[in-house]
Every structure is written in structure tokens, then in C-alpha cells.
């Protein structure tokens, strides 16, 4: 499946499916973090904003059904990755890596100098995965203000400050 899947721009009628993918993927994260609770999904207007900006990508199976997605937005001259999710049944097959590669291509085409994101420091498929793609942890004073605001918001809604980090991939 992994290499057979196609990465393409998402369509408006696929947004509800992307929420399903996000909920499914959350189970793996919840297990890794040892947390219980509801998956917090992106509001549809956030997905719609990425779609309208041409920054919502899907990985689809042979039936053209999304099994993963990447939502991004342009913020302060960077491509900020809002969300990256892959269904449990298709995880660990390189789909997330391919979605990130497609995001890098978009950033390069738009002549953006970097990709940015916030993630969990310890979960293997979070910060260590992004590090394997070349993302680095900026020094505290080098974190762009908008990324610091994202982190501050995450902590304000109850995320663990020890675990949340900003990462940057300079292009």
C-alpha cells in the first residue's frame, strides 16, 4: 500500500473523511502517550482554510479514498504544518514521509525558506520522525514569535510543557 498510494490535493467533499482519519490516527498517539480521552480534531473551517490555500494534501488508496492527510498554512513566510495524520491500518509505510515531502515541494515552489510545526518531543512518530526529515529544534530565543504563540496556546489548553516543542526545517 505505502508506495502505491497517491498524494494529491484534497477535495472539499473529502473533509469529513479527513476528520475520520484524524480520529483513527489519534488512537495511536493516545496509546503512545498513555492518555485516554476524545480525539481533538481540527475544526472543519481550519481544513477548509488549508484547502482554499491549496495546502491540504491527501494520500489516497487505490480506491481514491484518503488514508492520510497533511494540512498546512502559510504563516510569516513559512509553511506551517497544522496537522499530519495517517490511518492506523496504513501507518509505518512511508505515507507520512511522502506527505511531508509533498509539503516541502510546495514550500519550495512558493519560495518559502522553511517549514515549521509544533509536536511532541518524545513520541517516536513525532519529533524523532520530523528530525529524521531534517527538522531541528530552534534555540528558545530563535523560535519565531508565531510558533511561540502556537506553543503557548497548546500549553493553555492543557498540553504538557515538557513535551511540546517547535521544529523548523530550513530549505
mmCIF file of C-alpha atoms in Angstrom:
data_model
loop_
_atom_site.group_PDB
_atom_site.id
_atom_site.type_symbol
_atom_site.label_atom_id
_atom_site.label_comp_id
_atom_site.label_asym_id
_atom_site.label_seq_id
_atom_site.Cartn_x
_atom_site.Cartn_y
_atom_site.Cartn_z
ATOM 1 C CA UNK A 1 0.000 0.000 0.000
ATOM 2 C CA UNK A 2 2.566 2.601 1.147
ATOM 3 C CA UNK A 3 4.331 3.355 -2.095
ATOM 4 C CA UNK A 4 1.215 2.592 -4.147
ATOM 5 C CA UNK A 5 -0.739 5.429 -2.636
ATOM 6 C CA UNK A 6 -1.043 8.700 -4.487
ATOM 7 C CA UNK A 7 -0.511 12.118 -2.915
ATOM 8 C CA UNK A 8 -2.805 14.796 -4.359
ATOM 9 C CA UNK A 9 -4.681 17.942 -3.336
ATOM 10 C CA UNK A 10 -7.751 17.239 -1.208
ATOM 11 C CA UNK A 11 -11.286 17.922 -2.423
ATOM 12 C CA UNK A 12 -13.999 19.709 -0.490
ATOM 13 C CA UNK A 13 -16.195 16.607 -0.273
ATOM 14 C CA UNK A 14 -13.351 14.749 1.492
ATOM 15 C CA UNK A 15 -13.199 16.968 4.588
ATOM 16 C CA UNK A 16 -15.488 14.711 6.697
ATOM 17 C CA UNK A 17 -13.283 11.724 5.787
ATOM 18 C CA UNK A 18 -10.196 13.623 6.946
ATOM 19 C CA UNK A 19 -11.793 14.053 10.361
ATOM 20 C CA UNK A 20 -12.265 10.247 10.443
ATOM 21 C CA UNK A 21 -8.588 9.764 9.522
ATOM 22 C CA UNK A 22 -7.585 12.160 12.320
ATOM 23 C CA UNK A 23 -9.718 10.320 14.905
ATOM 24 C CA UNK A 24 -8.303 6.973 13.781
ATOM 25 C CA UNK A 25 -4.711 8.226 13.909
ATOM 26 C CA UNK A 26 -5.298 9.718 17.378
ATOM 27 C CA UNK A 27 -5.669 6.215 18.813
ATOM 28 C CA UNK A 28 -2.003 5.505 18.054
ATOM 29 C CA UNK A 29 -0.927 8.772 19.677
ATOM 30 C CA UNK A 30 -3.146 8.198 22.722
ATOM 31 C CA UNK A 31 -1.605 4.753 23.136
ATOM 32 C CA UNK A 32 1.934 6.153 22.823
ATOM 33 C CA UNK A 33 1.198 8.892 25.348
ATOM 34 C CA UNK A 34 -0.780 6.605 27.633
ATOM 35 C CA UNK A 35 -3.709 9.006 27.579
ATOM 36 C CA UNK A 36 -7.391 8.358 27.374
ATOM 37 C CA UNK A 37 -9.983 10.696 26.052
ATOM 38 C CA UNK A 38 -11.555 12.066 22.970
ATOM 39 C CA UNK A 39 -9.549 12.914 19.919
ATOM 40 C CA UNK A 40 -9.444 16.661 19.379
ATOM 41 C CA UNK A 41 -9.995 17.126 15.682
ATOM 42 C CA UNK A 42 -9.301 20.125 13.548
ATOM 43 C CA UNK A 43 -12.365 22.280 13.043
ATOM 44 C CA UNK A 44 -13.699 21.919 9.503
ATOM 45 C CA UNK A 45 -13.069 25.617 8.882
ATOM 46 C CA UNK A 46 -9.342 25.032 9.525
ATOM 47 C CA UNK A 47 -9.335 22.180 6.996
ATOM 48 C CA UNK A 48 -11.309 24.387 4.619
ATOM 49 C CA UNK A 49 -8.776 27.195 5.051
ATOM 50 C CA UNK A 50 -5.928 24.825 4.116
ATOM 51 C CA UNK A 51 -7.962 23.536 1.182
ATOM 52 C CA UNK A 52 -8.694 27.050 -0.084
ATOM 53 C CA UNK A 53 -4.995 27.948 0.234
ATOM 54 C CA UNK A 54 -4.013 24.877 -1.812
ATOM 55 C CA UNK A 55 -2.302 23.456 1.273
ATOM 56 C CA UNK A 56 -4.427 20.414 2.077
ATOM 57 C CA UNK A 57 -2.911 17.206 0.745
ATOM 58 C CA UNK A 58 -4.268 13.679 0.904
ATOM 59 C CA UNK A 59 -2.708 10.265 0.479
ATOM 60 C CA UNK A 60 -5.277 8.032 -1.215
ATOM 61 C CA UNK A 61 -5.514 4.267 -1.660
ATOM 62 C CA UNK A 62 -6.268 2.517 -4.969
ATOM 63 C CA UNK A 63 -9.958 3.319 -4.422
ATOM 64 C CA UNK A 64 -9.074 7.059 -4.249
ATOM 65 C CA UNK A 65 -10.071 7.055 -0.551
ATOM 66 C CA UNK A 66 -7.960 9.245 1.764
ATOM 67 C CA UNK A 67 -5.867 7.243 4.246
ATOM 68 C CA UNK A 68 -3.726 10.181 5.344
ATOM 69 C CA UNK A 69 -3.568 13.946 5.073
ATOM 70 C CA UNK A 70 -1.436 16.978 5.712
ATOM 71 C CA UNK A 71 -2.974 20.378 6.442
ATOM 72 C CA UNK A 72 -0.773 23.469 6.317
ATOM 73 C CA UNK A 73 -0.944 27.237 6.181
ATOM 74 C CA UNK A 74 1.474 29.977 5.221
ATOM 75 C CA UNK A 75 2.457 31.969 8.295
ATOM 76 C CA UNK A 76 5.130 34.679 8.375
ATOM 77 C CA UNK A 77 6.899 33.370 5.316
ATOM 78 C CA UNK A 78 6.969 29.738 6.403
ATOM 79 C CA UNK A 79 4.836 26.723 5.595
ATOM 80 C CA UNK A 80 3.349 25.798 8.968
ATOM 81 C CA UNK A 81 2.232 22.167 9.198
ATOM 82 C CA UNK A 82 -1.010 22.258 11.183
ATOM 83 C CA UNK A 83 -1.689 18.516 11.140
ATOM 84 C CA UNK A 84 -0.303 15.296 9.687
ATOM 85 C CA UNK A 85 -2.319 12.106 10.151
ATOM 86 C CA UNK A 86 -2.278 8.606 8.683
ATOM 87 C CA UNK A 87 -4.856 5.865 9.389
ATOM 88 C CA UNK A 88 -3.639 3.135 11.730
ATOM 89 C CA UNK A 89 -4.001 0.444 9.059
ATOM 90 C CA UNK A 90 -1.579 2.287 6.765
ATOM 91 C CA UNK A 91 0.896 3.679 9.328
ATOM 92 C CA UNK A 92 4.619 2.809 9.158
ATOM 93 C CA UNK A 93 4.544 2.526 5.366
ATOM 94 C CA UNK A 94 6.157 5.855 4.460
ATOM 95 C CA UNK A 95 2.916 7.760 3.839
ATOM 96 C CA UNK A 96 3.639 10.489 6.402
ATOM 97 C CA UNK A 97 7.123 10.871 4.933
ATOM 98 C CA UNK A 98 5.651 11.211 1.420
ATOM 99 C CA UNK A 99 3.090 13.780 2.587
ATOM 100 C CA UNK A 100 5.884 15.806 4.225
ATOM 101 C CA UNK A 101 7.926 15.522 1.020
ATOM 102 C CA UNK A 102 4.995 16.943 -0.933
ATOM 103 C CA UNK A 103 4.730 19.804 1.598
ATOM 104 C CA UNK A 104 8.437 20.562 1.101
ATOM 105 C CA UNK A 105 7.860 20.704 -2.671
ATOM 106 C CA UNK A 106 5.003 23.179 -2.171
ATOM 107 C CA UNK A 107 7.140 25.347 0.129
ATOM 108 C CA UNK A 108 9.969 25.321 -2.414
ATOM 109 C CA UNK A 109 7.584 26.189 -5.257
ATOM 110 C CA UNK A 110 6.299 29.117 -3.168
ATOM 111 C CA UNK A 111 9.913 30.108 -2.396
ATOM 112 C CA UNK A 112 9.342 29.813 1.345
ATOM 113 C CA UNK A 113 12.562 29.474 3.363
ATOM 114 C CA UNK A 114 11.257 26.951 5.905
ATOM 115 C CA UNK A 115 8.615 24.539 7.157
ATOM 116 C CA UNK A 116 7.531 24.901 10.777
ATOM 117 C CA UNK A 117 5.438 22.866 13.209
ATOM 118 C CA UNK A 118 4.831 22.047 16.842
ATOM 119 C CA UNK A 119 4.862 18.464 18.074
ATOM 120 C CA UNK A 120 5.512 16.069 20.942
ATOM 121 C CA UNK A 121 9.184 15.827 21.892
ATOM 122 C CA UNK A 122 9.196 12.134 22.820
ATOM 123 C CA UNK A 123 6.695 10.132 20.776
ATOM 124 C CA UNK A 124 8.769 8.301 18.100
ATOM 125 C CA UNK A 125 6.470 9.297 15.236
ATOM 126 C CA UNK A 126 6.503 12.959 16.328
ATOM 127 C CA UNK A 127 9.745 14.918 16.981
ATOM 128 C CA UNK A 128 12.104 11.979 16.191
ATOM 129 C CA UNK A 129 10.256 11.390 12.886
ATOM 130 C CA UNK A 130 10.488 15.073 11.935
ATOM 131 C CA UNK A 131 14.173 15.117 12.951
ATOM 132 C CA UNK A 132 14.729 12.240 10.503
ATOM 133 C CA UNK A 133 13.380 14.568 7.784
ATOM 134 C CA UNK A 134 15.833 17.320 8.757
ATOM 135 C CA UNK A 135 13.723 19.371 11.167
ATOM 136 C CA UNK A 136 15.629 20.863 14.099
ATOM 137 C CA UNK A 137 14.680 22.297 17.475
ATOM 138 C CA UNK A 138 15.490 26.020 17.433
ATOM 139 C CA UNK A 139 17.094 27.592 20.489
ATOM 140 C CA UNK A 140 14.440 29.207 22.671
ATOM 141 C CA UNK A 141 15.381 32.719 21.568
ATOM 142 C CA UNK A 142 15.290 31.648 17.902
ATOM 143 C CA UNK A 143 11.686 30.366 17.968
ATOM 144 C CA UNK A 144 9.653 32.637 15.679
ATOM 145 C CA UNK A 145 7.000 34.587 17.572
ATOM 146 C CA UNK A 146 4.064 32.914 15.787
ATOM 147 C CA UNK A 147 5.432 29.462 16.716
ATOM 148 C CA UNK A 148 5.872 30.530 20.335
ATOM 149 C CA UNK A 149 2.234 31.676 20.292
ATOM 150 C CA UNK A 150 1.201 28.231 18.975
ATOM 151 C CA UNK A 151 3.133 26.568 21.818
ATOM 152 C CA UNK A 152 1.653 28.975 24.376
ATOM 153 C CA UNK A 153 -1.841 28.138 23.116
ATOM 154 C CA UNK A 154 -1.143 24.383 23.350
ATOM 155 C CA UNK A 155 0.001 24.781 26.949
ATOM 156 C CA UNK A 156 -3.027 26.961 27.724
ATOM 157 C CA UNK A 157 -5.349 24.146 26.583
ATOM 158 C CA UNK A 158 -3.583 21.676 28.849
ATOM 159 C CA UNK A 159 -0.751 20.136 26.845
ATOM 160 C CA UNK A 160 2.409 19.185 28.755
ATOM 161 C CA UNK A 161 5.065 21.946 28.517
ATOM 162 C CA UNK A 162 7.830 19.355 28.956
ATOM 163 C CA UNK A 163 6.676 17.543 25.840
ATOM 164 C CA UNK A 164 5.673 20.279 23.366
ATOM 165 C CA UNK A 165 8.347 21.628 21.038
ATOM 166 C CA UNK A 166 8.602 23.820 17.960
ATOM 167 C CA UNK A 167 10.596 22.481 14.999
ATOM 168 C CA UNK A 168 11.914 24.110 11.853
ATOM 169 C CA UNK A 169 13.112 22.680 8.543
ATOM 170 C CA UNK A 170 15.215 25.273 6.719
ATOM 171 C CA UNK A 171 15.014 24.859 2.946
#
